[in-house]
Coordinates of C-alpha atoms and ligand atoms in Angstrom, one line a residue:
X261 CA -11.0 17.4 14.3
X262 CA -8.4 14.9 15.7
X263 CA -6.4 15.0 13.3
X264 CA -5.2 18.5 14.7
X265 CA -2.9 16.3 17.0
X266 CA -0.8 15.3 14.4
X267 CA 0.3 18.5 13.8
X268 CA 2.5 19.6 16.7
X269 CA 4.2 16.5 16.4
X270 CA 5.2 16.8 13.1
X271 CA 6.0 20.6 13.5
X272 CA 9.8 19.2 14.0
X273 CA 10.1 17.4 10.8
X274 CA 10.6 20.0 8.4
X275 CA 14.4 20.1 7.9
X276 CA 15.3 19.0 4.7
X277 CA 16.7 15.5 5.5
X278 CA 20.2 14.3 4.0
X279 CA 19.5 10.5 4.3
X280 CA 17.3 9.1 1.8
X281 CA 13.7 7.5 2.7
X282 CA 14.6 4.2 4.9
X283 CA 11.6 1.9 3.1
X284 CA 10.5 0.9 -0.5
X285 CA 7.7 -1.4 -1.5
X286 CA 8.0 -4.7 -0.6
X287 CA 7.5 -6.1 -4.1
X288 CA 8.8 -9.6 -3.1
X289 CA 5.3 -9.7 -1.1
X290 CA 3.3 -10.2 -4.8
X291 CA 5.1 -13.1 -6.8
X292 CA 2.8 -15.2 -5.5
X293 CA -0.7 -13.8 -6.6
X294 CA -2.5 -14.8 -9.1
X295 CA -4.3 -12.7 -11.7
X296 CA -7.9 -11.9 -10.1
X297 CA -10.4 -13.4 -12.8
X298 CA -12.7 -10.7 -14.4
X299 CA -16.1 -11.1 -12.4
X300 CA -19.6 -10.8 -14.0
X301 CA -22.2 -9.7 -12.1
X302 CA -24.6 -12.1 -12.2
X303 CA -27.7 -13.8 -10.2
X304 CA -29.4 -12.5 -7.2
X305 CA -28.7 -9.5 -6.4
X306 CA -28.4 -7.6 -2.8
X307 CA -26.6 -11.3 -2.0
X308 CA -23.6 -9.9 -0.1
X309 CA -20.0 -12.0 -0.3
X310 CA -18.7 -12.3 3.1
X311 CA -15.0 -12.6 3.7
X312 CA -13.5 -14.2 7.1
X313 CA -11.5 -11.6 8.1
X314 CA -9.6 -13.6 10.6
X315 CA -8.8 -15.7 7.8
X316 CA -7.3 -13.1 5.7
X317 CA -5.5 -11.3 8.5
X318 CA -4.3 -14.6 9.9
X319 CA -2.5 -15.5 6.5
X320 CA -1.2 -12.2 5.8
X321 CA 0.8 -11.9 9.6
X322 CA 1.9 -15.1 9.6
X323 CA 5.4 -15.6 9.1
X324 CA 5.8 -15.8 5.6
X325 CA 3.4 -13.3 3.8
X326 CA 4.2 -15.0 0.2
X327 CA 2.5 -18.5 1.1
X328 CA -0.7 -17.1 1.7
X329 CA -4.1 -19.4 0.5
X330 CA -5.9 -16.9 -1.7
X331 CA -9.3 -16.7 -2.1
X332 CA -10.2 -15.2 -4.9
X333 CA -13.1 -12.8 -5.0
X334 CA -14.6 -14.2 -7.6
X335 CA -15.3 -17.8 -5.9
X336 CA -17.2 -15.5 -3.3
X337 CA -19.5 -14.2 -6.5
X338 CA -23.6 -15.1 -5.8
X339 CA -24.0 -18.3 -7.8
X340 CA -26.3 -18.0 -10.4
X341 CA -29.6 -19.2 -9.9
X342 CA -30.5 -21.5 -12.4
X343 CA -34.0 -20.8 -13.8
X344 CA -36.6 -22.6 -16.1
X345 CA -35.9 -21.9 -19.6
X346 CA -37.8 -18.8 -21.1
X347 CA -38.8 -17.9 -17.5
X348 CA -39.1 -14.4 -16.9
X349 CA -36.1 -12.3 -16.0
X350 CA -36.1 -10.1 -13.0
X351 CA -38.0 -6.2 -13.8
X352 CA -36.1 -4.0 -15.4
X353 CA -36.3 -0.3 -15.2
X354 CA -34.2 1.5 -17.4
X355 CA -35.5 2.6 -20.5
X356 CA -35.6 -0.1 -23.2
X357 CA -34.2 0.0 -26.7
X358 CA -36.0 -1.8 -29.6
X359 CA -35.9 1.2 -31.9
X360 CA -34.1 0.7 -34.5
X361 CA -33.7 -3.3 -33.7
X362 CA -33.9 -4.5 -30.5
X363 CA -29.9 -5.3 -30.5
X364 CA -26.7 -4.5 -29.1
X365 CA -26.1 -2.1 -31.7
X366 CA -29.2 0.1 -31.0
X367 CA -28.9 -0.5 -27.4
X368 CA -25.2 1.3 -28.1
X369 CA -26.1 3.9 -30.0
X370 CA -29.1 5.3 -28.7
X371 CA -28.1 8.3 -26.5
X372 CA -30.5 8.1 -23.3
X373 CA -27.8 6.1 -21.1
X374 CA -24.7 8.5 -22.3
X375 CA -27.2 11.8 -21.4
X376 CA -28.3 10.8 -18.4
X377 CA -25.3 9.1 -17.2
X378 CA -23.2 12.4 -18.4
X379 CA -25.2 14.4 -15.9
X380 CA -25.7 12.4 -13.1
X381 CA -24.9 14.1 -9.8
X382 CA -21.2 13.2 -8.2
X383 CA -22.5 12.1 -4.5
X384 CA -21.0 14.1 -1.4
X385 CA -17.9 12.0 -0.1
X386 CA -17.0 10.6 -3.6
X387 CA -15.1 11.4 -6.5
X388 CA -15.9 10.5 -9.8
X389 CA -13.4 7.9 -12.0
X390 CA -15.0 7.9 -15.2
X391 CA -17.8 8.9 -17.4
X392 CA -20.3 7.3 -19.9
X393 CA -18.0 4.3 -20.7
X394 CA -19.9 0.9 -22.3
X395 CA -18.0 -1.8 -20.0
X396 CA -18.7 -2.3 -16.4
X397 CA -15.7 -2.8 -13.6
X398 CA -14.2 -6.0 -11.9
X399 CA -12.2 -4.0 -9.2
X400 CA -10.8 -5.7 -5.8
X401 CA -12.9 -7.0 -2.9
X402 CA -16.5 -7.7 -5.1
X403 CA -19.3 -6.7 -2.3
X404 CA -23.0 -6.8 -4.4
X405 CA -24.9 -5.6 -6.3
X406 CA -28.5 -3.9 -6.6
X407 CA -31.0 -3.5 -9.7
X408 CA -32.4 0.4 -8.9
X409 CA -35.2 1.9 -10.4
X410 CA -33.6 5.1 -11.2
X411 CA -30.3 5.8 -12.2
X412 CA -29.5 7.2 -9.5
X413 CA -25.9 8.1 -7.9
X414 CA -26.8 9.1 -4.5
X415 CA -29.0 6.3 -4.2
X416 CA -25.9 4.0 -5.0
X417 CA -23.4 6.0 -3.0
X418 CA -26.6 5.3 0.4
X419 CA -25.6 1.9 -0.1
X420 CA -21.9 2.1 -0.8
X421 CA -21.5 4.2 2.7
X422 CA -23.9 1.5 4.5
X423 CA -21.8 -1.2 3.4
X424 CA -18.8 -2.4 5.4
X425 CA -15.3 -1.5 3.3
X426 CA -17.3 -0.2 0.4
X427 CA -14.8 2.0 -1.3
X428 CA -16.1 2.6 -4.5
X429 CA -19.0 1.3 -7.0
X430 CA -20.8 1.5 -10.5
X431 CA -23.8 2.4 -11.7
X432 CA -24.6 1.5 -15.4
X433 CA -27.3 0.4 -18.2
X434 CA -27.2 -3.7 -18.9
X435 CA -29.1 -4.8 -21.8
X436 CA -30.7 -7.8 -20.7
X437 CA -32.8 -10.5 -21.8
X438 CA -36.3 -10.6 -20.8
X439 CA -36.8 -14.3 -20.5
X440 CA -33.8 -16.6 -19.5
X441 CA -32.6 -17.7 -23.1
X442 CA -33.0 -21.1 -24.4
X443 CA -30.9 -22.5 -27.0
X444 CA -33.7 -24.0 -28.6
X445 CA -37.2 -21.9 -27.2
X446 CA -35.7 -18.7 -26.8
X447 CA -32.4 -18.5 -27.6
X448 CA -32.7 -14.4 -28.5
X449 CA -35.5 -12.6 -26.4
X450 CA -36.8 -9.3 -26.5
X451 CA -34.5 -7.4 -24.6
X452 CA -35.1 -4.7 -20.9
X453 CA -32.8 -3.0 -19.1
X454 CA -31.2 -2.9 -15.7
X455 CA -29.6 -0.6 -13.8
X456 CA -27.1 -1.7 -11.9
X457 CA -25.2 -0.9 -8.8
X458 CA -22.5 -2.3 -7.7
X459 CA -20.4 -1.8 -4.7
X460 CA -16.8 -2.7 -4.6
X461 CA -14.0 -3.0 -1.7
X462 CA -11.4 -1.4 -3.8
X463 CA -10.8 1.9 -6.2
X464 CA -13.1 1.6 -9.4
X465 CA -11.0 3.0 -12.6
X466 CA -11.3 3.2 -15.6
X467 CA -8.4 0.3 -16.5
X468 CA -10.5 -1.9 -14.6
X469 CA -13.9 -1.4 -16.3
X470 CA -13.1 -3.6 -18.9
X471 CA -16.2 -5.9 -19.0
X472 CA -18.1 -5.0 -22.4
X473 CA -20.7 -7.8 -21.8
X474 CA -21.4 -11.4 -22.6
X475 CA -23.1 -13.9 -25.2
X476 CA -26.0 -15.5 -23.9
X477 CA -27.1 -18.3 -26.1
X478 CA -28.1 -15.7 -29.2
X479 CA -28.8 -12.8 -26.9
X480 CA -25.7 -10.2 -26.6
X481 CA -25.4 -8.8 -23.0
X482 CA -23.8 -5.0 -22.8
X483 CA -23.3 -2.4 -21.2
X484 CA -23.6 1.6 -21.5
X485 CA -23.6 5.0 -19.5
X486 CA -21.5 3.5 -16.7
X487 CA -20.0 5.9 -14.1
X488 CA -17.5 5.2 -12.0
X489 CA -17.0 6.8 -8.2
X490 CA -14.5 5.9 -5.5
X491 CA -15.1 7.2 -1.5
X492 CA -13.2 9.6 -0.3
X493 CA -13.2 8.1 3.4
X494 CA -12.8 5.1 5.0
X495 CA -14.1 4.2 9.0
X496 CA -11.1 4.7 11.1
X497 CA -10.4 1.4 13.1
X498 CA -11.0 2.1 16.9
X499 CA -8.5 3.8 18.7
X500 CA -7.6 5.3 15.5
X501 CA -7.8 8.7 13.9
X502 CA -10.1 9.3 10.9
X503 CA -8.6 8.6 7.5
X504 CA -6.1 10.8 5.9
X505 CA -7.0 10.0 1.6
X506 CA -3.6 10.4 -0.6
X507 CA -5.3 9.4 -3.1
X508 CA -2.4 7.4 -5.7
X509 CA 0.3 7.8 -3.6
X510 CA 2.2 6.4 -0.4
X511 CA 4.3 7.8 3.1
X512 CA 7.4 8.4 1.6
X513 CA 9.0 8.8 5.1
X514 CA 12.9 10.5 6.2
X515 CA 14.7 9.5 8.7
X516 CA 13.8 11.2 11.6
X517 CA 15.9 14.4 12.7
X518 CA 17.7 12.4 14.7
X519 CA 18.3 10.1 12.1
X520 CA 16.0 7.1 13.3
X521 CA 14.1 4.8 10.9
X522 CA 10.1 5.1 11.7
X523 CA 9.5 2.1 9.3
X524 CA 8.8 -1.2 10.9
X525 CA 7.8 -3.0 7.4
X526 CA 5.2 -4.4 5.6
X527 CA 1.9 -6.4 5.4
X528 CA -0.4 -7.5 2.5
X529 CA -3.5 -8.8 2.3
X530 CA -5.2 -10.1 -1.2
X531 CA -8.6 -11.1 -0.6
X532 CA -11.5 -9.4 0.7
X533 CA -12.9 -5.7 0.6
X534 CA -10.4 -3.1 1.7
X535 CA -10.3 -3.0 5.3
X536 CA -8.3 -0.2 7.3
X537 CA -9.2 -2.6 10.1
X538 CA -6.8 -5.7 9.1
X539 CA -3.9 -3.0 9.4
X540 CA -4.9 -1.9 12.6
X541 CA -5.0 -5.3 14.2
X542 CA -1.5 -6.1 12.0
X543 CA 0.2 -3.2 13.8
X544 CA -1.2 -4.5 17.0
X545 CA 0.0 -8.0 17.0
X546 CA 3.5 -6.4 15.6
X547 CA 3.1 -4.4 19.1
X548 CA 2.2 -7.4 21.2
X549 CA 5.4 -9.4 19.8
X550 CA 7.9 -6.6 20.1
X551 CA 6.4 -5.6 23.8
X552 CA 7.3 -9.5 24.5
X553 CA 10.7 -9.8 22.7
X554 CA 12.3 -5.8 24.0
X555 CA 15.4 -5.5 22.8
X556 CA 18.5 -6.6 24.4
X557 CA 20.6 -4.3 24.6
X558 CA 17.7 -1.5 27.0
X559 CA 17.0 0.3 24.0
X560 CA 13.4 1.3 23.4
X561 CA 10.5 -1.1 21.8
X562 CA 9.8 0.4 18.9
X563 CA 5.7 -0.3 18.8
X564 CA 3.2 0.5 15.4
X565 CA 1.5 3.8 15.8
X566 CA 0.6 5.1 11.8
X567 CA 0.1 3.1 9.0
X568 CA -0.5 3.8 5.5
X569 CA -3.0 1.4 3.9
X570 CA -3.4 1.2 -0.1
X571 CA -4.9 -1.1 -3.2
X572 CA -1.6 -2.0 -5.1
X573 CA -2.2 -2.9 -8.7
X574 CA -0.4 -4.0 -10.8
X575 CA 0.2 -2.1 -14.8
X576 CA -2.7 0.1 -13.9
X577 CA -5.0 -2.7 -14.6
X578 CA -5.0 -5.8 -11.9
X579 CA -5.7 -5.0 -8.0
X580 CA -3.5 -7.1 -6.7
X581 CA -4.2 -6.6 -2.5
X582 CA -4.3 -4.4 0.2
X583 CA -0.8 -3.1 1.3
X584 CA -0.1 -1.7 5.1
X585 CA 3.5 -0.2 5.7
X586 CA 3.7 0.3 9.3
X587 CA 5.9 3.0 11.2
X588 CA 6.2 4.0 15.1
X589 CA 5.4 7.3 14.6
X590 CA 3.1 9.5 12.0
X591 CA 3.9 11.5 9.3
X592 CA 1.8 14.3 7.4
X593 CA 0.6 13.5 3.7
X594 CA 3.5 16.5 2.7
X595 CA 5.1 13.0 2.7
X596 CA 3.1 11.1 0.1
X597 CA 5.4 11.1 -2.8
X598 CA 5.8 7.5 -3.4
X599 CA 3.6 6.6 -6.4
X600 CA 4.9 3.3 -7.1
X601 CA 7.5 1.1 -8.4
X602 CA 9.1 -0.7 -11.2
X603 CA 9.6 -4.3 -11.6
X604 CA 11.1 -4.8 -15.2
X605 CA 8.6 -4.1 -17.2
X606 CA 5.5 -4.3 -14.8
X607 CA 4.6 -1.3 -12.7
X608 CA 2.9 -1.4 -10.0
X609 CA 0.8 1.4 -8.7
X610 CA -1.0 3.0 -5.9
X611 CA -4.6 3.6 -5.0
X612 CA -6.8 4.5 -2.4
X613 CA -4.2 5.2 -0.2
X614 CA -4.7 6.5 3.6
X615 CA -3.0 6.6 6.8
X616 CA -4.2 6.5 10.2
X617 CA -2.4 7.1 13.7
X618 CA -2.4 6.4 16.7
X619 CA -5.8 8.6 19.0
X620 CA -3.7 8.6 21.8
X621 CA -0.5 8.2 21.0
X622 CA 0.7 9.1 17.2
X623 CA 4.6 8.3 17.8
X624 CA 7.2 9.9 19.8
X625 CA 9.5 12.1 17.3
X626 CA 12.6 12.2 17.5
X627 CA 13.2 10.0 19.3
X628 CA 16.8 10.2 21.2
X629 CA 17.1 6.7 23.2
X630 CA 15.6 5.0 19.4
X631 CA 18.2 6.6 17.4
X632 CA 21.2 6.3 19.7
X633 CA 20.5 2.3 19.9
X634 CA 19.9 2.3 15.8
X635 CA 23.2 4.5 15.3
X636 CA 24.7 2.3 17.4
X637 CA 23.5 -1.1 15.6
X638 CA 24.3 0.5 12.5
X639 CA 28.0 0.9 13.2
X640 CA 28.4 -2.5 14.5
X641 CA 27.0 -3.8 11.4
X642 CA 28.7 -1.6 9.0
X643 CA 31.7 -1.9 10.8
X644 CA 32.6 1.4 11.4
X645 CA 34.2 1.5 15.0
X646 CA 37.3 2.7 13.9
X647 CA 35.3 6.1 12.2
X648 CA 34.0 6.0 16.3
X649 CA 37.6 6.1 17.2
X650 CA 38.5 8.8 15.1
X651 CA 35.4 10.9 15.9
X652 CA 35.9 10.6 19.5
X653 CA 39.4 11.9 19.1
X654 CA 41.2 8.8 20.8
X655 CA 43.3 8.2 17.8
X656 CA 45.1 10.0 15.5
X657 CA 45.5 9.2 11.6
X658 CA 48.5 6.8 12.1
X659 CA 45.8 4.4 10.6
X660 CA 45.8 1.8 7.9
X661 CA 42.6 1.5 5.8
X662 CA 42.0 -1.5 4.1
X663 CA 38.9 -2.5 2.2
X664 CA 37.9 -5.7 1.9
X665 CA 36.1 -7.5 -0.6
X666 CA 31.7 -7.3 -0.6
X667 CA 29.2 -7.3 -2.7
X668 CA 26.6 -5.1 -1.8
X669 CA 26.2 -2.0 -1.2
X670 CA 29.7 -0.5 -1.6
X671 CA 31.8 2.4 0.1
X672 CA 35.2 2.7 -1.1
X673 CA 38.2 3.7 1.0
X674 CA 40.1 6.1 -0.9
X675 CA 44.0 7.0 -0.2
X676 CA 43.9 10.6 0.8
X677 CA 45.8 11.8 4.1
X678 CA 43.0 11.8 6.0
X679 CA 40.3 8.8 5.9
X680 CA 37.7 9.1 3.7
X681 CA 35.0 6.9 3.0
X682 CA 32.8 7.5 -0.5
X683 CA 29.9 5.8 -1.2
X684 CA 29.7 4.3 -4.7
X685 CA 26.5 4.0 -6.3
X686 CA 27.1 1.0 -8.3
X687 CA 27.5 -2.3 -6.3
X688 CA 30.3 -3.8 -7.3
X689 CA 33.6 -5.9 -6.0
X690 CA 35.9 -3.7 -4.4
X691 CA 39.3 -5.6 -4.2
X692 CA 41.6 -4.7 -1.3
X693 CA 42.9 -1.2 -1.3
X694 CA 45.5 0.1 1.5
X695 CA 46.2 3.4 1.8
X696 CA 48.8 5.0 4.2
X697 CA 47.6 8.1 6.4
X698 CA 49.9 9.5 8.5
X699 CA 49.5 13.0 10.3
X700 CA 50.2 14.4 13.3
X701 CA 46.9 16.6 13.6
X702 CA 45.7 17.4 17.2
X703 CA 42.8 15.1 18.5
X704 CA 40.0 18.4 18.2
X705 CA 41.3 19.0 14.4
X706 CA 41.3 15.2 13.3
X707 CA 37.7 14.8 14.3
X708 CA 36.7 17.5 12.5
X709 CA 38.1 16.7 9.7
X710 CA 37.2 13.2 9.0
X711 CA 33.9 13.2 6.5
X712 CA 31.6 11.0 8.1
X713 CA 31.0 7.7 6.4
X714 CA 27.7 8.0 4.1
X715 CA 25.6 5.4 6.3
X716 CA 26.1 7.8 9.4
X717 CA 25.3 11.1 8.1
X718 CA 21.9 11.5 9.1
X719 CA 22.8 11.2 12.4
X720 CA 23.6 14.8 14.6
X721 CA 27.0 14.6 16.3
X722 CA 25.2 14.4 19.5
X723 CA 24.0 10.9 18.4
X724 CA 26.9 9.8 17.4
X725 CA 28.8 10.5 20.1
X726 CA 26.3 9.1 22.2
X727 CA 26.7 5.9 20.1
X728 CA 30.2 6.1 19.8
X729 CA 30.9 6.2 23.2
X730 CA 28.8 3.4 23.7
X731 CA 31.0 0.9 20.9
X732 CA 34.0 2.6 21.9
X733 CA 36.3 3.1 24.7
X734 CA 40.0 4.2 24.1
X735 CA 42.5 3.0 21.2
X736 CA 46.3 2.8 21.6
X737 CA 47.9 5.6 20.2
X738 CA 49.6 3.6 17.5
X739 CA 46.4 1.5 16.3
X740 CA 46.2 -0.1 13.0
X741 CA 42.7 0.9 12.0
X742 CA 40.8 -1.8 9.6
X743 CA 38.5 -0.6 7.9
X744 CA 36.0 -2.6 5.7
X745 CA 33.3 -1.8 3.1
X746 CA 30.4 -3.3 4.4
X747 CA 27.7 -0.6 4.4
X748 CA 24.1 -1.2 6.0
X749 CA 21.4 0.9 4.7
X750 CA 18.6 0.8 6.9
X751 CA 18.4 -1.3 10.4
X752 CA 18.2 -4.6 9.5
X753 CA 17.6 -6.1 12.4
X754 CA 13.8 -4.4 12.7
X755 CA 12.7 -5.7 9.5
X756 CA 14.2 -9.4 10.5
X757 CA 11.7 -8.9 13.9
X758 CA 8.5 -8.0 10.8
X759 CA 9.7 -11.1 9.2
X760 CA 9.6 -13.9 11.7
X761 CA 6.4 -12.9 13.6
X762 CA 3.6 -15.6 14.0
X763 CA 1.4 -13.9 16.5
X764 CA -1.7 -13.7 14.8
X765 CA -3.7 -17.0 14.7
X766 CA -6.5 -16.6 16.9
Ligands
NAG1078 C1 -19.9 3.3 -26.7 O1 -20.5 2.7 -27.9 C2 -21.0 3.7 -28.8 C3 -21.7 3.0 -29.9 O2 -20.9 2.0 -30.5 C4 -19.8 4.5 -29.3 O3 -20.3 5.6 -30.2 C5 -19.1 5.2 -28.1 O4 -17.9 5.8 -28.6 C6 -18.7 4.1 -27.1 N1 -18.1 4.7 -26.0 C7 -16.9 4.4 -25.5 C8 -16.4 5.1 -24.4 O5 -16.2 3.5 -26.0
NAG1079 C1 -31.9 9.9 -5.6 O1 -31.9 9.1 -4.4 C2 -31.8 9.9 -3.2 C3 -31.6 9.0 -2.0 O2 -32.5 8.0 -2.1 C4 -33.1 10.8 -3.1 O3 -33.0 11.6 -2.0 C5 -33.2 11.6 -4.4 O4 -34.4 12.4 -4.4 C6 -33.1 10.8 -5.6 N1 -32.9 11.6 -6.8 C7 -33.7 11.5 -7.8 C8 -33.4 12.5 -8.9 O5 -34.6 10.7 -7.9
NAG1080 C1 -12.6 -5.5 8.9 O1 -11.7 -6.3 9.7 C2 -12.3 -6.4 11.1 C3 -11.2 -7.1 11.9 O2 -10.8 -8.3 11.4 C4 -13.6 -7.1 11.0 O3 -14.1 -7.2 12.3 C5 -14.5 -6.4 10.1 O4 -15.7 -7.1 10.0 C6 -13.9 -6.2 8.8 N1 -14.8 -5.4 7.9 C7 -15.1 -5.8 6.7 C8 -15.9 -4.8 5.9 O5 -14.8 -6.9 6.2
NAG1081 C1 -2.1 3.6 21.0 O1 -0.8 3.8 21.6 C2 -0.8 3.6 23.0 C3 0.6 3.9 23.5 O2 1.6 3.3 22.8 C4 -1.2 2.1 23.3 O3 -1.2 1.8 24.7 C5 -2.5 1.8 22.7 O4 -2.9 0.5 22.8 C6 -2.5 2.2 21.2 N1 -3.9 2.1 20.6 C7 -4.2 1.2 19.7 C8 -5.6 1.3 19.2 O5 -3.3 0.5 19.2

């Protein structure tokens, strides 16, 4: 198995980590998506949608993700053919119901489709969703459909593993008319039923198996014994491992033990069947624009080596797209403990989630040089040259602290005789505070002594002394230290790279 090679690699992380995880969803990537329209399944079947790919993956890299063109699946639905009226329907062969009427009602009630759809076999490589409900699904990334002659889960889960980004489909019993109704000539024929299989790109669920059917002309469409299974694996792009499945949750990933941020942010894509592919080639152009724009300073490229690739919906009920958070090195699913988020009142959710790394290569952790240069950054952002200063023993505590006025996130300098930084959960003004520290401690007890502001602590000494000594050289004996509030959480300036790439129109 390759994904034995993950394992030594990870061996390291185990340490509980003080920092909290560096990324969260990127919920500002949906407000532009519009609901997905419930789709029938209708006309010919076996007629596959096809989705350009290059399409999808071009819009989704491009600079902005929010202005994206979306196609929505359900334009991509077979048209329906338009037959004669009264001409005959295609075969069905499930078993018909016209005892006690030939109606909805009896079609219901009439317990052949719950029995056999009850024990019908779960087929190896999938897990089952739901059971025996009378509604068929409209889950992301419609593929096709197929009338069978049996009902017949394996036979449905052949063609689900056959089909490209098949993730999941539904088998059920659809009363249907015989002859194509007329208002008029035939407006309520005798009835025959199909069995239906249909293959989706995304997770089928229960909340999205909501369709109970349709009126045609006099004739009432519906459904019963439908069954819902979702695959268990996905093909792993080339160069790739084979799919890790975590199921409803995402990498939840530390800081490194050194303190560096894996994350490099965030793609989504919204149309199409799910497609572990689209990340793969997102990481890559992400790789091919960081290779071309290194960072100034020497420090390393970070470059895309895992990803974790899931169906976001949204209040358990609308798939909304295909998310991919990319990081530069992998991480085991002991870290899959994000399971969504809020947004007021709508949640959004995860499903089918899996991650990939990197066959050759599945991220150098830690990573020394990568989280020197981000502890470094970090400071100069934060502003916290003067806690270098102190740490590195140059000055002693004949310091003025003043906090100056931000918004966001907030520490607070607080008078106490030696300097202390506390972060405050609430982000609020903090007005200009000065405290006085004086003290004559020797240059080994004052580092020692000063608490380390919150942004830095999951960095080791080691780093940030190697960081320190980078941003720092010597300070007068006598200096007047400034400090201000301005916290960073997280290395901004990677996520600024993630937003202004354009690489991928090919
Ligand atoms: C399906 O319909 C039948 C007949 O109306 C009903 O007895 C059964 O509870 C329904 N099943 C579900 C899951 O709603
Ligand atoms: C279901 O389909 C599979 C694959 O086509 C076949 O091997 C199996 O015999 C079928 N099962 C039944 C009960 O017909
Ligand atoms: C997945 O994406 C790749 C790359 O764009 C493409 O070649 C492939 O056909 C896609 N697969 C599906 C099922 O759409
Ligand atoms: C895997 O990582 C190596 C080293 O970073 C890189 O050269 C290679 O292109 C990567 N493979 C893929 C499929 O991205």
């Amino acid at each position: 198995m390759r994904s034995t090679l993950l394992i030594p690699a990870l061996a390291a992380i185990v340490a509980a980590l003080p920092a909290p995880a560096p990324q969260e969803i990127d919920l500002d990537l949906f407000v532009n998506i519009p609901t997905p329209t419930i789709i029938q399944v209708t006309g010919v079947p076996d007629q596959t949608s096809t989705y350009d790919t290059k399409a999808i993956l071009a819009s989704a890299t491009a600079a902005s993700s929010i202005s994206v063109a979306i196609t929505d699946a359900a334009a991509s639905t077979p048209s329906v053919v338009k037959r004669a009226a009264c001409a005959a329907e295609p075969v069905g062969y499930g078993p018909v119901t016209n005892q006690p009427n030939d109606d909805a009602a009896s079609f219901l009630n009439n317990p052949v489709y719950g029995n056999t759809a009850k024990s019908a076999a779960i087929p190896v490589g999938y897990q089952q969703t739901f059971s025996n409900l009378n509604a068929s699904s409209s889950a992301y990334g419609y593929i096709t459909f197929t009338n069978l002659k049996s009902y017949n889960t394996t036979q449905c889960a052949l063609k689900c593993s056959k089909a490209a980004g098949c993730m999941g489909f539904n088998i059920y019993f659809e009363r249907n008319p015989s002859k194509t109704p007329d208002k008029t000539q035939c407006p309520n024929p005798a009835s025959l039923t199909q069995i239906r299989c249909v293959l989706w790109g995304g997770a089928v669920t229960t909340a999205n198996t909501v369709n109970t059917g349709r009126k045609w002309e006099q004739f009432q469409v519906v459904v019963a014994g439908s069954n819902g299974y979702v695959s268990q694996n996905i093909a792993a792009p080339s160069g790739y491992s084979d799919a890790t499945f975590l199921d409803k949750a995402a990498i939840n990933a530390p800081f490194d033990t050194l303190g560096y941020n894996t994350y490099m942010g965030s793609k989504l894509f919204t149309s199409g069947p799910f497609n572990a592919t689209l990340c793969a080639e997102a990481c890559n152009a992400q790789n091919v624009y960081n290779l071309a724009h290194p960072p100034t300073d020497g420090s390393p490229v970070q470059t895309c080596q895992f990803f974790n690739t899931y169906i976001m919906s949204l209040n358990g009920k609308t798939a909304l797209g295909q998310y991919c958070a990319m990081y530069s090195s992998a991480w085991s699913n002991k870290y899959a403990t994000n399971t969504g988020a809020w947004n007021g009142n709508d949640r959004y959710t995860i499903g089918s989630s899996y991650t990939f790394f990197n066959s050759t290569n599945p991220g150098t952790t830690p990573n020394a040089a990568a989280a020197i240069a981000q502890a470094k950054e970090e400071i100069g952002v934060s502003s916290l040259q003067n806690y270098c200063s102190t740490f590195l023993g140059y000055n002693d505590l004949n310091a003025y602290a003043t906090a100056t006025s931000t918004r966001v996130p907030v520490s607070t300098v607080t008078s106490t005789s030696t300097l202390k930084i506390k972060a405050s959960s609430s982000s609020s003004t903090v007005s200009s505070s000065v405290s006085k520290a004086s003290s004559s401690l020797s240059k080994r007890a004052v580092a020692s002594s000063i608490p380390t502001p919150t942004p830095l602590t999951k960095y080791p000494g080691s780093i940030l002394s190697s960081a320190c000594s980078m941003l720092v050289t010597s300070v007068p004996k006598t200096a007047t230290v400034t400090v201000s509030t301005a916290t960073v959480t997280g290395a901004t300036s990677r996520s600024t790279v993630v937003k202004t790439i354009t690489t991928t129109t090919r």
